[in-house]
Coordinates of C-alpha atoms and ligand atoms in Angstrom, one line a residue:
M1 CA -26.6 22.4 -56.9
R2 CA -25.6 20.2 -60.0
F3 CA -28.7 18.5 -60.1
Q4 CA -30.9 21.3 -59.6
T5 CA -29.2 23.5 -62.6
V6 CA -29.9 20.5 -64.9
C7 CA -33.4 20.0 -63.7
F8 CA -33.9 23.8 -64.5
F9 CA -33.0 23.2 -68.5
I10 CA -35.0 20.3 -68.5
F11 CA -38.0 21.0 -70.8
V12 CA -41.1 19.2 -71.4
T13 CA -42.2 18.8 -75.3
T14 CA -46.3 18.6 -75.2
A15 CA -48.3 16.8 -77.2
F16 CA -48.7 20.0 -78.9
G17 CA -45.7 20.9 -79.4
A18 CA -45.0 23.5 -76.8
D19 CA -41.7 23.8 -74.2
V20 CA -42.6 23.7 -70.6
D21 CA -40.0 24.6 -68.4
N22 CA -40.4 23.4 -64.9
E23 CA -40.7 26.3 -63.2
T24 CA -44.0 26.5 -65.2
L25 CA -45.1 22.8 -64.4
V26 CA -45.4 23.5 -60.8
T27 CA -46.7 27.0 -61.2
F28 CA -51.0 28.1 -61.5
P29 CA -51.7 29.5 -64.7
D30 CA -52.9 33.3 -64.2
G31 CA -56.9 33.4 -63.7
F32 CA -56.7 30.1 -62.2
L33 CA -59.1 30.0 -58.7
L34 CA -57.7 28.3 -55.5
G35 CA -59.9 27.6 -53.0
A36 CA -61.8 25.1 -50.4
A37 CA -65.2 23.3 -50.1
T38 CA -68.2 22.4 -48.4
A39 CA -71.5 21.5 -48.3
S40 CA -74.7 22.6 -46.2
Y41 CA -75.4 19.5 -44.1
Q42 CA -71.9 18.4 -43.4
I43 CA -70.8 21.9 -41.5
E44 CA -74.1 24.4 -41.2
G45 CA -76.1 22.6 -37.9
G46 CA -78.9 25.0 -36.8
W47 CA -81.2 22.1 -38.1
D48 CA -84.1 23.5 -37.1
A49 CA -83.1 27.4 -36.3
D50 CA -85.2 29.9 -37.4
G51 CA -88.2 28.3 -39.9
K52 CA -85.8 25.8 -41.4
G53 CA -87.5 22.7 -43.0
V54 CA -86.9 19.2 -42.4
N55 CA -84.6 17.7 -45.1
I56 CA -83.7 13.4 -45.7
W57 CA -80.7 13.7 -43.3
D58 CA -82.2 15.0 -41.0
T59 CA -84.6 12.5 -41.1
L60 CA -82.1 9.3 -41.5
T61 CA -80.4 10.8 -38.4
H62 CA -83.0 11.1 -36.2
E63 CA -85.3 8.0 -37.4
R64 CA -83.0 5.6 -38.3
P65 CA -79.1 6.5 -36.0
H66 CA -77.9 3.1 -36.4
L67 CA -77.2 3.6 -40.2
V68 CA -74.6 6.5 -39.3
V69 CA -71.2 4.3 -37.9
D70 CA -71.3 6.8 -34.7
Q71 CA -74.8 7.7 -34.4
S72 CA -74.2 11.0 -34.8
S73 CA -76.1 13.9 -37.2
G74 CA -75.4 17.4 -38.8
D75 CA -77.8 18.9 -35.8
V76 CA -75.1 20.9 -34.3
A77 CA -72.1 20.0 -36.7
D78 CA -70.0 22.8 -37.5
D79 CA -72.7 25.0 -36.5
S80 CA -71.4 27.1 -39.4
Y81 CA -75.1 28.6 -39.1
H82 CA -74.2 30.7 -36.0
H83 CA -69.7 30.4 -37.1
Y84 CA -69.7 31.7 -40.7
T85 CA -67.8 34.6 -40.0
E86 CA -65.0 31.9 -38.8
D87 CA -65.1 29.8 -41.8
V88 CA -64.7 33.3 -44.0
K89 CA -61.5 34.1 -41.9
L90 CA -59.9 30.6 -42.5
L91 CA -60.4 31.3 -46.5
K92 CA -59.3 34.4 -45.9
D93 CA -55.8 33.8 -43.9
M94 CA -55.3 31.0 -46.3
G95 CA -55.3 33.6 -49.7
A96 CA -58.6 31.7 -51.0
Q97 CA -60.2 33.4 -53.7
V98 CA -63.0 30.9 -54.2
Y99 CA -65.4 29.4 -51.1
R100 CA -67.5 26.7 -52.5
F101 CA -70.2 26.0 -50.4
S102 CA -73.9 24.9 -50.9
I103 CA -77.3 26.0 -50.1
S104 CA -79.7 24.1 -47.9
W105 CA -83.0 23.6 -49.6
A106 CA -85.2 23.4 -46.5
R107 CA -83.8 26.1 -44.9
I108 CA -85.4 28.4 -48.2
L109 CA -87.7 26.4 -48.9
P110 CA -89.2 24.8 -45.7
D111 CA -91.6 22.4 -47.7
G112 CA -88.9 22.4 -51.0
H113 CA -92.0 24.7 -52.9
D114 CA -91.5 28.1 -53.8
N115 CA -95.0 29.2 -52.4
K116 CA -93.2 29.9 -48.7
V117 CA -89.6 31.6 -48.4
N118 CA -88.2 31.3 -45.4
Q119 CA -86.5 35.2 -44.8
A120 CA -84.1 33.8 -42.3
G121 CA -82.5 31.8 -44.5
I122 CA -81.9 34.1 -47.5
D123 CA -80.8 36.3 -44.9
Y124 CA -78.1 33.9 -43.6
Y125 CA -76.4 33.4 -46.8
N126 CA -76.6 36.9 -47.6
N127 CA -74.7 37.3 -44.9
L128 CA -72.5 34.9 -46.0
I129 CA -72.0 35.9 -49.8
N130 CA -71.7 39.5 -48.7
L131 CA -68.6 38.5 -46.4
L132 CA -67.0 36.6 -49.1
L133 CA -67.3 39.8 -51.1
D134 CA -65.8 41.8 -48.6
N135 CA -62.9 39.8 -48.3
G136 CA -62.1 39.2 -52.0
I137 CA -63.6 36.0 -52.0
Q138 CA -65.9 34.4 -55.1
P139 CA -68.6 32.2 -53.9
M140 CA -69.5 29.5 -56.0
V141 CA -72.9 28.1 -54.5
T142 CA -74.1 24.4 -54.9
M143 CA -77.5 24.3 -55.1
Y144 CA -78.2 20.7 -54.1
H145 CA -75.6 18.7 -51.9
W146 CA -77.9 15.9 -51.2
D147 CA -80.3 17.7 -48.3
L148 CA -83.4 16.8 -50.3
P149 CA -86.7 18.8 -48.3
Q150 CA -88.3 16.0 -46.4
K151 CA -91.4 17.0 -48.2
L152 CA -90.3 16.8 -51.8
Q153 CA -89.3 12.6 -50.6
D154 CA -92.5 12.4 -49.5
L155 CA -93.8 12.4 -53.1
G156 CA -91.1 9.9 -54.1
G157 CA -88.0 12.3 -54.0
W158 CA -85.5 12.4 -57.4
P159 CA -87.3 9.0 -59.1
N160 CA -90.7 11.0 -59.5
R161 CA -89.8 13.4 -62.5
V162 CA -92.0 16.1 -61.2
L163 CA -88.7 17.4 -58.9
A164 CA -87.4 18.5 -62.2
T165 CA -89.7 21.4 -62.3
Y166 CA -89.7 21.8 -58.4
S167 CA -86.3 21.9 -58.7
E168 CA -86.2 24.7 -61.8
N169 CA -88.6 26.9 -59.3
Y170 CA -86.3 26.7 -55.8
A171 CA -83.1 27.9 -58.3
R172 CA -85.3 30.7 -59.6
V173 CA -85.6 32.2 -56.1
L174 CA -81.7 31.3 -55.7
F175 CA -81.2 33.6 -59.1
K176 CA -83.9 36.1 -58.0
N177 CA -81.8 36.4 -54.1
F178 CA -78.4 35.7 -54.7
G179 CA -77.5 36.3 -58.4
D180 CA -76.7 39.4 -58.7
R181 CA -73.3 38.4 -56.5
V182 CA -73.5 35.0 -56.9
K183 CA -71.8 34.5 -60.6
L184 CA -70.6 30.8 -60.0
W185 CA -73.0 27.7 -59.8
L186 CA -73.1 24.3 -59.5
T187 CA -76.8 22.8 -60.0
F188 CA -76.1 19.5 -58.4
N189 CA -73.2 17.7 -56.6
E190 CA -72.5 14.3 -57.5
P191 CA -75.9 12.5 -58.9
L192 CA -74.0 9.5 -59.1
T193 CA -73.4 9.1 -55.5
F194 CA -76.9 9.9 -54.5
M195 CA -78.6 8.1 -57.4
D196 CA -77.1 5.1 -55.3
A197 CA -79.2 6.6 -52.2
Y198 CA -82.0 4.9 -54.1
T199 CA -80.3 1.2 -54.4
S200 CA -79.9 -0.1 -50.6
D201 CA -82.1 0.3 -47.4
T202 CA -79.0 0.9 -45.5
G203 CA -77.3 3.4 -47.7
M204 CA -77.4 7.3 -47.9
A205 CA -80.5 9.2 -47.2
P206 CA -83.3 8.5 -48.3
S207 CA -81.7 4.8 -47.8
I208 CA -84.4 3.3 -50.6
N209 CA -83.7 -0.5 -51.5
A210 CA -84.6 0.0 -55.6
P211 CA -81.2 -0.4 -57.7
G212 CA -81.3 -0.5 -61.3
I213 CA -84.9 0.9 -61.4
A214 CA -85.0 3.9 -58.7
D215 CA -81.5 5.5 -59.8
Y216 CA -82.0 5.7 -63.7
L217 CA -85.0 7.4 -62.8
T218 CA -83.2 9.9 -60.3
A219 CA -80.5 10.4 -63.1
H220 CA -83.0 11.2 -65.1
T221 CA -84.8 13.6 -63.1
V222 CA -81.7 15.2 -62.7
I223 CA -80.5 15.7 -66.0
L224 CA -83.9 16.9 -66.8
A225 CA -84.1 19.3 -63.7
H226 CA -80.3 20.5 -64.4
A227 CA -81.1 21.5 -68.2
N228 CA -84.4 23.2 -67.3
I229 CA -82.4 25.3 -64.6
Y230 CA -79.7 26.4 -67.2
R231 CA -82.2 27.2 -70.0
M232 CA -84.5 28.9 -67.7
Y233 CA -81.4 31.0 -66.2
E234 CA -80.6 31.9 -70.0
R235 CA -84.2 33.2 -70.8
E236 CA -84.4 35.0 -66.9
F237 CA -81.2 35.9 -65.8
K238 CA -78.1 35.3 -67.9
E239 CA -78.2 38.7 -69.7
Q240 CA -78.2 41.0 -66.7
Q241 CA -76.9 38.7 -64.2
Q242 CA -73.8 37.2 -66.3
G243 CA -73.0 34.1 -64.0
K244 CA -71.6 30.3 -65.1
I245 CA -73.6 27.3 -64.4
G246 CA -72.2 23.6 -64.2
I247 CA -72.5 20.8 -62.4
A248 CA -70.3 18.6 -60.4
L249 CA -69.7 15.3 -61.6
N250 CA -67.7 12.6 -59.9
I251 CA -66.0 9.3 -61.2
H252 CA -62.7 7.1 -60.3
W253 CA -60.1 6.9 -62.6
C254 CA -60.7 3.2 -64.0
E255 CA -57.3 1.3 -65.0
P256 CA -57.8 -1.6 -67.1
V257 CA -56.5 -5.0 -64.9
S258 CA -55.0 -5.6 -68.7
S259 CA -55.4 -5.3 -72.4
G260 CA -58.2 -7.2 -72.8
D261 CA -60.3 -5.2 -69.7
V262 CA -59.8 -1.8 -72.5
A263 CA -63.7 -2.2 -73.4
A264 CA -64.8 -3.0 -69.6
C265 CA -63.7 0.1 -68.4
D266 CA -64.6 1.9 -71.7
R267 CA -67.7 0.8 -70.4
Y268 CA -67.5 1.7 -66.8
L269 CA -66.4 5.5 -67.4
P270 CA -69.2 5.8 -70.3
G271 CA -71.5 3.6 -68.3
R272 CA -71.7 3.1 -64.5
P273 CA -71.3 6.3 -63.6
L274 CA -69.9 9.5 -65.5
E275 CA -71.2 9.6 -68.5
I276 CA -74.9 8.9 -68.0
F277 CA -74.6 12.4 -66.9
A278 CA -71.9 13.8 -68.7
H279 CA -72.9 12.5 -72.2
P280 CA -76.3 14.2 -72.5
I281 CA -74.9 17.5 -71.1
F282 CA -71.5 17.8 -72.3
S283 CA -71.2 15.7 -75.9
E284 CA -72.3 16.5 -79.0
E285 CA -74.9 14.6 -80.0
G286 CA -76.2 14.3 -76.8
D287 CA -78.4 11.6 -75.1
Y288 CA -77.4 8.5 -73.0
P289 CA -74.3 7.1 -74.8
S290 CA -75.4 4.2 -76.9
V291 CA -73.7 1.6 -75.1
V292 CA -75.9 2.3 -71.6
K293 CA -78.7 2.6 -73.8
E294 CA -77.9 -0.7 -76.0
R295 CA -76.8 -2.9 -72.7
V296 CA -79.6 -1.7 -70.2
D297 CA -82.6 -2.5 -73.0
A298 CA -81.1 -5.6 -73.4
I299 CA -80.7 -6.8 -70.2
S300 CA -83.9 -4.9 -69.0
A301 CA -85.9 -7.5 -71.7
E302 CA -83.4 -10.9 -70.5
E303 CA -84.8 -10.0 -67.0
G304 CA -88.1 -10.1 -68.2
F305 CA -89.0 -6.4 -68.0
T306 CA -91.4 -5.3 -70.5
T307 CA -89.9 -1.4 -70.7
S308 CA -86.4 -1.1 -70.4
R309 CA -85.2 0.0 -66.4
L310 CA -83.2 3.2 -68.5
P311 CA -86.0 6.0 -69.4
K312 CA -85.9 7.5 -72.5
F313 CA -85.3 10.9 -73.7
T314 CA -87.6 12.5 -76.6
S315 CA -85.4 14.1 -79.3
E316 CA -86.7 17.7 -78.0
E317 CA -85.4 16.6 -74.3
V318 CA -82.1 15.7 -76.2
N319 CA -81.9 19.0 -77.7
F320 CA -82.9 20.9 -74.8
T321 CA -80.4 19.3 -72.6
K322 CA -77.3 19.3 -74.8
G323 CA -74.9 21.9 -74.1
T324 CA -76.5 23.4 -71.2
Y325 CA -72.9 24.3 -69.5
D326 CA -70.4 26.5 -69.2
F327 CA -67.8 24.6 -67.2
L328 CA -68.0 21.2 -65.8
G329 CA -67.2 20.5 -62.3
Y330 CA -65.5 17.7 -61.2
N331 CA -64.8 16.0 -58.0
Y332 CA -61.4 13.8 -57.9
Y333 CA -60.8 11.3 -55.0
T334 CA -59.2 8.0 -56.5
A335 CA -59.3 5.2 -58.6
V336 CA -60.4 1.6 -59.3
M337 CA -59.3 -1.7 -61.6
G338 CA -61.4 -2.8 -63.9
Q339 CA -62.0 -5.9 -65.4
E340 CA -64.4 -8.0 -68.1
G341 CA -67.3 -9.8 -66.1
V342 CA -70.7 -9.5 -64.2
E343 CA -70.9 -8.8 -60.6
G344 CA -73.9 -7.1 -58.6
E345 CA -77.4 -8.3 -58.5
S346 CA -79.7 -8.5 -60.9
P347 CA -81.1 -5.8 -61.9
S348 CA -78.8 -3.2 -60.7
R349 CA -76.6 -0.7 -62.6
T350 CA -73.7 -2.6 -61.5
R351 CA -74.3 -6.0 -63.1
D352 CA -75.6 -3.8 -66.2
S353 CA -71.9 -2.2 -66.7
G354 CA -70.5 -5.6 -67.2
M355 CA -67.4 -5.2 -65.2
I356 CA -65.7 -5.9 -62.3
Q357 CA -63.5 -3.6 -59.8
F358 CA -61.4 -3.8 -57.2
Q359 CA -58.4 -1.6 -55.8
D360 CA -55.0 -2.9 -56.0
P361 CA -54.0 -3.3 -52.6
N362 CA -50.3 -1.6 -53.0
W363 CA -52.1 1.7 -53.2
P364 CA -51.8 3.9 -50.3
G365 CA -55.3 4.0 -47.9
S366 CA -57.3 6.4 -46.0
A367 CA -59.6 6.6 -43.2
S368 CA -61.9 5.6 -45.9
S369 CA -62.3 2.0 -47.2
W370 CA -63.0 3.4 -50.7
L371 CA -60.3 6.4 -51.0
K372 CA -56.6 5.0 -51.5
V373 CA -53.7 7.6 -53.3
V374 CA -53.9 7.5 -56.8
P375 CA -52.9 10.7 -58.0
W376 CA -51.5 9.3 -61.7
G377 CA -55.6 8.7 -62.3
F378 CA -56.5 12.3 -61.3
R379 CA -54.2 13.5 -64.9
K380 CA -55.3 10.6 -66.9
L381 CA -58.8 11.3 -65.7
L382 CA -58.7 14.8 -66.9
N383 CA -57.4 13.8 -70.1
W384 CA -60.4 11.5 -70.6
I385 CA -62.6 14.1 -70.2
A386 CA -60.9 16.6 -72.4
N387 CA -60.6 14.0 -75.4
Q388 CA -64.2 13.2 -74.7
Y389 CA -66.1 16.2 -74.9
G390 CA -63.9 18.7 -76.8
N391 CA -61.5 20.2 -73.4
P392 CA -64.7 22.3 -72.0
P393 CA -63.5 24.0 -68.9
I394 CA -63.3 22.0 -65.7
F395 CA -63.4 23.1 -62.1
I396 CA -62.1 21.1 -59.9
T397 CA -65.1 21.2 -56.9
E398 CA -63.5 18.6 -54.7
N399 CA -60.3 16.5 -53.9
G400 CA -59.1 15.8 -50.5
F401 CA -58.0 12.8 -48.2
S402 CA -59.4 10.9 -44.9
D403 CA -57.4 10.6 -41.8
Y404 CA -59.0 10.2 -38.3
G405 CA -57.5 13.4 -36.8
G406 CA -55.1 15.0 -35.7
L407 CA -53.0 18.5 -36.6
N408 CA -49.9 17.2 -37.9
D409 CA -51.8 15.5 -41.1
T410 CA -48.6 14.5 -43.2
N411 CA -50.4 12.3 -45.4
R412 CA -52.6 15.2 -46.3
V413 CA -50.1 17.3 -47.4
L414 CA -48.9 14.7 -49.4
Y415 CA -52.3 13.7 -51.1
Y416 CA -52.6 17.6 -51.9
T417 CA -49.1 18.1 -53.2
E418 CA -49.1 15.0 -55.8
H419 CA -52.4 15.8 -57.0
L420 CA -52.2 19.0 -57.3
K421 CA -48.5 18.6 -59.6
E422 CA -51.0 15.9 -61.5
M423 CA -53.2 18.5 -62.5
L424 CA -50.5 20.9 -63.3
K425 CA -48.9 18.6 -65.7
A426 CA -52.5 18.1 -67.1
I427 CA -52.7 21.9 -67.6
H428 CA -49.6 22.7 -68.9
I429 CA -48.7 19.6 -70.5
D430 CA -51.4 17.8 -71.9
E431 CA -53.1 21.3 -72.2
V432 CA -56.5 20.4 -70.3
N433 CA -58.5 23.3 -69.7
V434 CA -59.1 23.0 -66.0
I435 CA -59.9 26.4 -64.5
G436 CA -60.3 25.9 -60.6
Y437 CA -59.4 23.9 -58.1
T438 CA -61.4 24.1 -54.3
A439 CA -60.0 21.5 -51.8
W440 CA -62.2 19.3 -49.9
S441 CA -62.6 20.3 -47.2
L442 CA -62.0 23.8 -45.4
V443 CA -63.2 21.9 -42.3
D444 CA -63.7 18.8 -40.6
N445 CA -67.4 18.1 -40.9
F446 CA -69.8 15.5 -40.9
E447 CA -69.3 12.6 -43.5
W448 CA -72.7 11.3 -43.8
L449 CA -72.9 7.8 -42.7
R450 CA -69.2 7.9 -41.3
G451 CA -70.4 10.7 -39.3
Y452 CA -67.4 12.0 -37.3
T453 CA -64.8 9.2 -37.7
E454 CA -63.5 10.0 -41.0
R455 CA -61.8 13.4 -41.3
Y456 CA -61.8 15.4 -44.5
G457 CA -60.6 18.8 -43.2
I458 CA -57.7 21.1 -43.3
H459 CA -58.3 22.6 -40.6
E460 CA -59.5 20.5 -36.9
V461 CA -62.8 21.2 -35.7
N462 CA -63.5 20.2 -32.1
F463 CA -66.2 18.9 -31.6
I464 CA -67.1 18.8 -28.3
D465 CA -66.3 22.3 -27.5
P466 CA -69.7 23.8 -28.0
S467 CA -68.0 27.0 -29.8
R468 CA -66.8 24.7 -32.1
P469 CA -63.0 26.2 -32.5
R470 CA -61.5 25.7 -35.4
T471 CA -57.5 25.1 -35.7
P472 CA -55.2 24.9 -38.8
K473 CA -53.6 21.6 -39.5
E474 CA -50.4 21.0 -41.7
S475 CA -52.2 20.9 -44.4
A476 CA -53.6 24.3 -44.4
K477 CA -50.1 25.5 -43.7
V478 CA -49.0 23.9 -46.9
L479 CA -51.9 24.7 -48.9
T480 CA -51.8 28.6 -47.6
E481 CA -47.8 28.4 -49.0
I482 CA -49.1 27.2 -52.1
Y483 CA -52.2 29.7 -52.4
Q484 CA -50.1 32.3 -51.8
T485 CA -47.5 32.2 -54.1
R486 CA -49.5 30.2 -56.6
K487 CA -46.7 27.3 -56.8
I488 CA -46.1 24.0 -55.6
P489 CA -43.3 24.9 -53.1
D490 CA -39.4 23.2 -54.2
R491 CA -39.4 20.7 -51.4
F492 CA -42.3 19.2 -52.6
V493 CA -40.8 18.6 -56.2
D494 CA -38.6 16.0 -57.0
Ligands
LIG1 C1 -67.9 13.5 -52.2 O1 -68.2 12.0 -52.3 C2 -69.0 13.8 -51.4 O2 -69.0 15.1 -52.3 C3 -68.5 14.8 -49.9 O3 -69.8 15.5 -49.8 C4 -68.0 14.1 -49.3 O4 -68.0 14.9 -47.7 C5 -66.9 13.4 -49.5 O5 -66.5 13.2 -51.0 C6 -65.8 12.6 -48.9 O6 -66.7 11.2 -49.1 O7 -68.8 4.0 -48.2 O8 -68.0 2.3 -49.4 O9 -69.9 2.9 -49.7 C7 -67.1 11.2 -52.5 C8 -67.8 9.9 -53.7 C9 -69.4 8.4 -52.8 C10 -67.1 8.2 -52.1 C11 -70.0 7.7 -52.2 C12 -67.7 7.4 -51.1 C13 -69.2 5.3 -50.6 C14 -68.4 4.2 -50.3 N1 -68.1 8.9 -52.6 N2 -68.7 6.6 -51.7 S1 -69.1 3.0 -49.4

């Protein structure tokens, strides 16, 4: 009792001198959007329903099933193609204000090109969008969450720059059909992750083994595609539709092992994963960060390449790309420790970064080898983004935890409450401009190469039952309480 009274009167002084009381510190600001996220291939099923074309995940799971740990596929998954009304009901029951989902390119354009539009695909997303709006839930659409139409992979996929134009044409179809109702758009989900799909023949689709080359080519195409889509929206739709466009980027927080390793982490953040996408779009000067250009150019030359493995933007492209955002989408999961040193094969992006990374064995784990629970990294990373890019609006497009299943997901509950508290500190104490949050994921789903063995859902899905029933886990109940009260319940606050 006495302790609580004391706590109530403790004020935290922010860097800007603002006082934040304890109640505010655990409360979501007015206008902050709360919701949940999914992706098309991971939940929809209906892989060949009603004229959908084949995509690279259909190809991987059908032709190289051994690459998926349980040899499963997204052929049916949560069957959201037939059960989307149940997904909307889950969102509604939670008090979610926003639903982030992705559109399957090949369901809309079976061959990837805009000369042939599949009306059944348009109808499916129209129904979903309309039902969300009827229930007071804002749709947030990811245009691309890794399921490239196979016909475009047949042309080489993302390393082929022509995809920067084809993506723009695909996006135009989306704006034309859905832009009257969809006001929050993400061009790409985690380009950092799908550039890695071109670095190993046992990795994510399309599983192509050209590290240090095809990954940079992929990044280059994706950045230009993003800019093309943003500028096209400005020219053709923005005035009328008034939507906002971002890109969902991911990066683990990098904690230097010692003070001598600060530079290594500084290279990791700009170099290896995040800034390669963020710098051209969000920085004032545009282009790749100079540390990336210098290192990759120099290492390429040492390796005997006549042409640097890092493609170059023209100055027109730098200007065209700079500032093509209304907000930054950010997926936070975990952290790494970084140390000066060289690892990885030659050539590779890992080697180019000049950093060795590992995770502290004391960090609590999850069902995913890479996912350790490091909530303080979330706050640090949000501050890093805010400092680096002049405090842009940041939407947390993913944050979540994996286990092996079960309704009593105590560790997931802890993961969410601890991360939300760190995010609220970033908002209230550090004055980072975070505007929304969608938990990954609304439902258990096809976890890519881990199949159905790792579960990220706040709702359990029974994948044996043909009707794929959904059941709230403990985490869904706690998030419901949080979304409805718009604060972290006292029992999770120390
Ligand atoms: C997100 O990626 C995705 O956007 C989402 O689709 C996915 O379901 C979710 O996370 C959970 O994984 O197996 O050691 O080679 C998070 C970033 C990048 C983390 C790829 C896992 C593979 C690590 N992911 N990474 S490993």
